[in-house]
């Protein structure tokens, strides 16, 4: 994020609200980015308001080390720093100019782990569909450098499991309900068309 420390602010959506049509519509993006994402930012700032000693912590440190915070803000920070981190990454890894399929090293790693891009999609969708309640489904790199697909509940991140995210999809209902109602599978099928594989490749190459 451009603002790494307190006070956190919401970055603007990196593309026009109507530019992911028909896959994710304008109304969904407006509510999701401007209302839901904003609320996590506001709640995180509020939680740290009276704790100046933790205002120098980066967003990443808050996400990874929330358990070291005082008991009365620990869970609020866990949920809201996670919410800020996850939404920032989610919106950043979508693009109206998706090249649709992975490239480079991440394409090779996907083929190695899942046999093909098609099989990867099936697996990612399946894990996302089976995430009960609210959460996120992730493509992560483990400590051996291999890929895994996992889900986390609420706004938890893979960092606390020693897994590093390279791609994520929001499976909270607020991510799709306005356009797809209860049809999470349709939302997921469409989300695959807006993944920014160039950025996923960039992140993957950092490991
Ligand atoms: Mn969301």
Tab-separated table of C-alpha atoms and ligand atoms in Angstrom:
chain	number	residue	atom	x	y	z
A	1	UNK	CA	0.000	0.000	0.000
A	2	UNK	CA	1.198	3.549	-0.548
A	3	UNK	CA	0.433	4.346	3.090
A	4	UNK	CA	2.136	1.637	5.066
A	5	UNK	CA	1.363	2.904	8.555
A	6	UNK	CA	-1.290	4.597	10.650
A	7	UNK	CA	-3.471	6.313	9.659
A	8	UNK	CA	-4.400	3.905	6.960
A	9	UNK	CA	-6.369	5.198	3.993
A	10	UNK	CA	-8.212	3.388	1.272
A	11	UNK	CA	-6.347	3.258	-2.055
A	12	UNK	CA	-8.487	4.035	-5.079
A	13	UNK	CA	-9.720	1.153	-7.156
A	14	UNK	CA	-6.947	0.533	-9.744
A	15	UNK	CA	-9.477	0.467	-12.633
A	16	UNK	CA	-12.841	2.011	-13.511
A	17	UNK	CA	-15.854	0.709	-11.581
A	18	UNK	CA	-17.556	-0.436	-14.793
A	19	UNK	CA	-14.464	-1.944	-16.394
A	20	UNK	CA	-14.862	-5.495	-15.090
A	21	UNK	CA	-18.276	-5.817	-16.713
A	22	UNK	CA	-19.883	-8.274	-17.248
A	23	UNK	CA	-17.802	-10.408	-14.860
A	24	UNK	CA	-18.098	-8.157	-11.806
A	25	UNK	CA	-20.499	-5.278	-12.192
A	26	UNK	CA	-20.209	-1.641	-11.191
A	27	UNK	CA	-22.654	-1.795	-8.302
A	28	UNK	CA	-20.826	-4.731	-6.725
A	29	UNK	CA	-17.441	-3.022	-7.041
A	30	UNK	CA	-18.747	0.279	-5.680
A	31	UNK	CA	-20.230	-1.271	-2.566
A	32	UNK	CA	-17.370	-3.698	-2.081
A	33	UNK	CA	-14.553	-1.178	-2.497
A	34	UNK	CA	-16.096	2.074	-1.270
A	35	UNK	CA	-18.208	0.707	1.582
A	36	UNK	CA	-16.929	-2.664	2.789
A	37	UNK	CA	-13.201	-2.037	2.253
A	38	UNK	CA	-13.564	1.477	3.704
A	39	UNK	CA	-15.207	0.080	6.836
A	40	UNK	CA	-12.233	-2.204	7.538
A	41	UNK	CA	-9.886	0.777	7.133
A	42	UNK	CA	-12.011	2.947	9.462
A	43	UNK	CA	-12.318	0.222	12.096
A	44	UNK	CA	-8.587	-0.483	12.044
A	45	UNK	CA	-7.779	3.211	12.488
A	46	UNK	CA	-10.301	3.437	15.304
A	47	UNK	CA	-8.877	0.389	17.081
A	48	UNK	CA	-5.383	1.938	17.101
A	49	UNK	CA	-6.547	5.458	17.919
A	50	UNK	CA	-5.725	5.221	21.619
A	51	UNK	CA	-2.651	3.017	21.171
A	52	UNK	CA	0.024	5.325	19.736
A	53	UNK	CA	2.717	2.792	20.609
A	54	UNK	CA	1.381	0.465	17.894
A	55	UNK	CA	0.713	3.120	15.248
A	56	UNK	CA	4.218	2.632	13.810
A	57	UNK	CA	3.419	-1.003	12.989
A	58	UNK	CA	3.042	-1.699	9.294
A	59	UNK	CA	-0.146	-3.264	8.007
A	60	UNK	CA	1.759	-6.501	7.394
A	61	UNK	CA	3.082	-6.526	10.968
A	62	UNK	CA	-0.419	-5.928	12.340
A	63	UNK	CA	-1.689	-8.836	10.239
A	64	UNK	CA	1.125	-11.197	11.272
A	65	UNK	CA	1.629	-10.168	14.910
A	66	UNK	CA	-1.839	-9.148	16.106
A	67	UNK	CA	-1.599	-11.748	18.865
A	68	UNK	CA	1.081	-9.637	20.578
A	69	UNK	CA	-1.343	-6.709	20.944
A	70	UNK	CA	-3.299	-5.905	24.142
A	71	UNK	CA	-6.310	-8.168	24.684
A	72	UNK	CA	-8.920	-5.456	24.157
A	73	UNK	CA	-7.805	-4.647	20.590
A	74	UNK	CA	-6.299	-7.986	19.520
A	75	UNK	CA	-9.385	-9.402	17.804
A	76	UNK	CA	-10.493	-6.106	16.298
A	77	UNK	CA	-7.064	-5.708	14.732
A	78	UNK	CA	-7.008	-9.336	13.596
A	79	UNK	CA	-10.304	-8.849	11.742
A	80	UNK	CA	-9.779	-5.356	10.407
A	81	UNK	CA	-6.063	-5.370	9.550
A	82	UNK	CA	-6.782	-8.664	7.797
A	83	UNK	CA	-9.758	-7.044	6.080
A	84	UNK	CA	-7.611	-4.177	4.842
A	85	UNK	CA	-4.757	-6.403	3.694
A	86	UNK	CA	-6.984	-8.942	1.944
A	87	UNK	CA	-9.107	-6.376	0.122
A	88	UNK	CA	-6.081	-4.396	-0.976
A	89	UNK	CA	-4.600	-7.533	-2.539
A	90	UNK	CA	-7.907	-8.725	-4.001
A	91	UNK	CA	-8.639	-5.493	-5.871
A	92	UNK	CA	-5.016	-5.214	-6.962
A	93	UNK	CA	-4.962	-8.674	-8.480
A	94	UNK	CA	-7.925	-8.022	-10.764
A	95	UNK	CA	-7.741	-6.190	-14.072
A	96	UNK	CA	-9.998	-5.401	-17.037
A	97	UNK	CA	-7.072	-6.473	-19.271
A	98	UNK	CA	-6.624	-9.991	-17.973
A	99	UNK	CA	-4.480	-12.286	-20.091
A	100	UNK	CA	-6.791	-15.046	-18.766
A	101	UNK	CA	-4.069	-17.662	-18.198
A	102	UNK	CA	-0.963	-17.736	-16.006
A	103	UNK	CA	2.423	-17.060	-17.577
A	104	UNK	CA	6.094	-17.709	-16.782
A	105	UNK	CA	7.223	-19.305	-13.536
A	106	UNK	CA	3.785	-19.357	-11.957
A	107	UNK	CA	2.343	-21.137	-15.009
A	108	UNK	CA	5.070	-23.796	-14.664
A	109	UNK	CA	4.448	-24.148	-10.920
A	110	UNK	CA	0.693	-24.504	-11.530
A	111	UNK	CA	1.260	-27.202	-14.157
A	112	UNK	CA	3.648	-28.999	-11.820
A	113	UNK	CA	1.248	-28.979	-8.869
A	114	UNK	CA	-2.157	-29.297	-10.542
A	115	UNK	CA	-1.240	-30.875	-13.937
A	116	UNK	CA	-2.869	-28.074	-15.939
A	117	UNK	CA	-4.444	-24.646	-15.662
A	118	UNK	CA	-7.858	-26.272	-16.152
A	119	UNK	CA	-7.294	-28.579	-13.199
A	120	UNK	CA	-6.058	-25.669	-11.083
A	121	UNK	CA	-9.269	-23.753	-11.850
A	122	UNK	CA	-11.400	-26.740	-10.858
A	123	UNK	CA	-9.518	-27.131	-7.579
A	124	UNK	CA	-9.576	-23.399	-6.737
A	125	UNK	CA	-13.306	-23.254	-7.455
A	126	UNK	CA	-13.981	-26.389	-5.470
A	127	UNK	CA	-12.132	-25.145	-2.385
A	128	UNK	CA	-13.869	-21.753	-2.669
A	129	UNK	CA	-17.297	-23.386	-2.999
A	130	UNK	CA	-16.648	-25.505	0.059
A	131	UNK	CA	-15.573	-22.591	2.233
A	132	UNK	CA	-18.356	-22.522	4.786
A	133	UNK	CA	-19.563	-19.080	5.791
A	134	UNK	CA	-17.387	-16.032	5.174
A	135	UNK	CA	-13.778	-16.276	4.155
A	136	UNK	CA	-11.159	-16.252	1.453
A	137	UNK	CA	-9.657	-18.861	-0.839
A	138	UNK	CA	-5.979	-18.532	-1.619
A	139	UNK	CA	-3.256	-19.758	-3.894
A	140	UNK	CA	-0.232	-19.778	-1.617
A	141	UNK	CA	3.439	-20.720	-1.643
A	142	UNK	CA	4.562	-22.992	1.203
A	143	UNK	CA	7.989	-23.077	2.852
A	144	UNK	CA	9.250	-25.574	0.247
A	145	UNK	CA	8.306	-23.186	-2.553
A	146	UNK	CA	5.369	-25.338	-3.689
A	147	UNK	CA	1.866	-24.098	-4.396
A	148	UNK	CA	-1.177	-24.950	-2.299
A	149	UNK	CA	-4.816	-23.889	-2.331
A	150	UNK	CA	-6.324	-23.128	1.061
A	151	UNK	CA	-9.224	-21.243	2.612
A	152	UNK	CA	-9.228	-19.008	5.650
A	153	UNK	CA	-12.202	-17.939	7.742
A	154	UNK	CA	-13.370	-14.369	8.217
A	155	UNK	CA	-10.453	-12.013	7.445
A	156	UNK	CA	-7.644	-14.338	8.490
A	157	UNK	CA	-4.578	-14.502	6.260
A	158	UNK	CA	-2.229	-17.379	5.364
A	159	UNK	CA	0.782	-15.668	6.989
A	160	UNK	CA	0.060	-17.106	10.424
A	161	UNK	CA	0.205	-20.587	8.812
A	162	UNK	CA	3.618	-19.795	7.299
A	163	UNK	CA	2.077	-19.679	3.845
A	164	UNK	CA	2.542	-16.777	1.455
A	165	UNK	CA	-0.318	-15.553	-0.726
A	166	UNK	CA	0.052	-14.995	-4.448
A	167	UNK	CA	-3.652	-14.941	-5.388
A	168	UNK	CA	-6.934	-14.750	-3.481
A	169	UNK	CA	-10.648	-14.653	-4.024
A	170	UNK	CA	-13.171	-13.136	-1.656
A	171	UNK	CA	-15.978	-15.568	-0.869
A	172	UNK	CA	-17.851	-13.361	1.566
A	173	UNK	CA	-21.376	-12.895	0.206
A	174	UNK	CA	-20.798	-9.135	-0.030
A	175	UNK	CA	-18.291	-9.866	-2.834
A	176	UNK	CA	-20.977	-11.239	-5.154
A	177	UNK	CA	-24.494	-11.030	-3.709
A	178	UNK	CA	-25.654	-7.884	-5.535
A	179	UNK	CA	-24.901	-9.431	-8.923
A	180	UNK	CA	-25.057	-13.186	-8.381
A	181	UNK	CA	-27.234	-13.491	-5.234
A	182	UNK	CA	-26.504	-16.944	-3.795
A	183	UNK	CA	-24.735	-18.231	-6.938
A	184	UNK	CA	-21.180	-18.325	-5.622
A	185	UNK	CA	-20.168	-20.760	-8.400
A	186	UNK	CA	-21.140	-18.249	-11.119
A	187	UNK	CA	-19.188	-15.490	-9.389
A	188	UNK	CA	-16.121	-17.730	-9.223
A	189	UNK	CA	-16.386	-18.741	-12.907
A	190	UNK	CA	-16.450	-15.057	-13.821
A	191	UNK	CA	-13.690	-14.026	-11.429
A	192	UNK	CA	-11.248	-16.254	-13.343
A	193	UNK	CA	-11.678	-13.847	-16.304
A	194	UNK	CA	-10.358	-10.813	-14.426
A	195	UNK	CA	-7.253	-12.200	-12.692
A	196	UNK	CA	-4.127	-10.119	-13.269
A	197	UNK	CA	-1.678	-12.947	-14.009
A	198	UNK	CA	1.144	-10.488	-14.762
A	199	UNK	CA	1.000	-9.295	-11.146
A	200	UNK	CA	0.607	-12.842	-9.794
A	201	UNK	CA	3.777	-13.748	-11.711
A	202	UNK	CA	5.575	-10.709	-10.219
A	203	UNK	CA	4.601	-11.726	-6.677
A	204	UNK	CA	5.508	-15.383	-7.275
A	205	UNK	CA	8.970	-14.377	-8.509
A	206	UNK	CA	9.682	-12.644	-5.199
A	207	UNK	CA	9.978	-16.061	-3.514
B	1	LIG	MN1	-14.851	-8.377	0.737
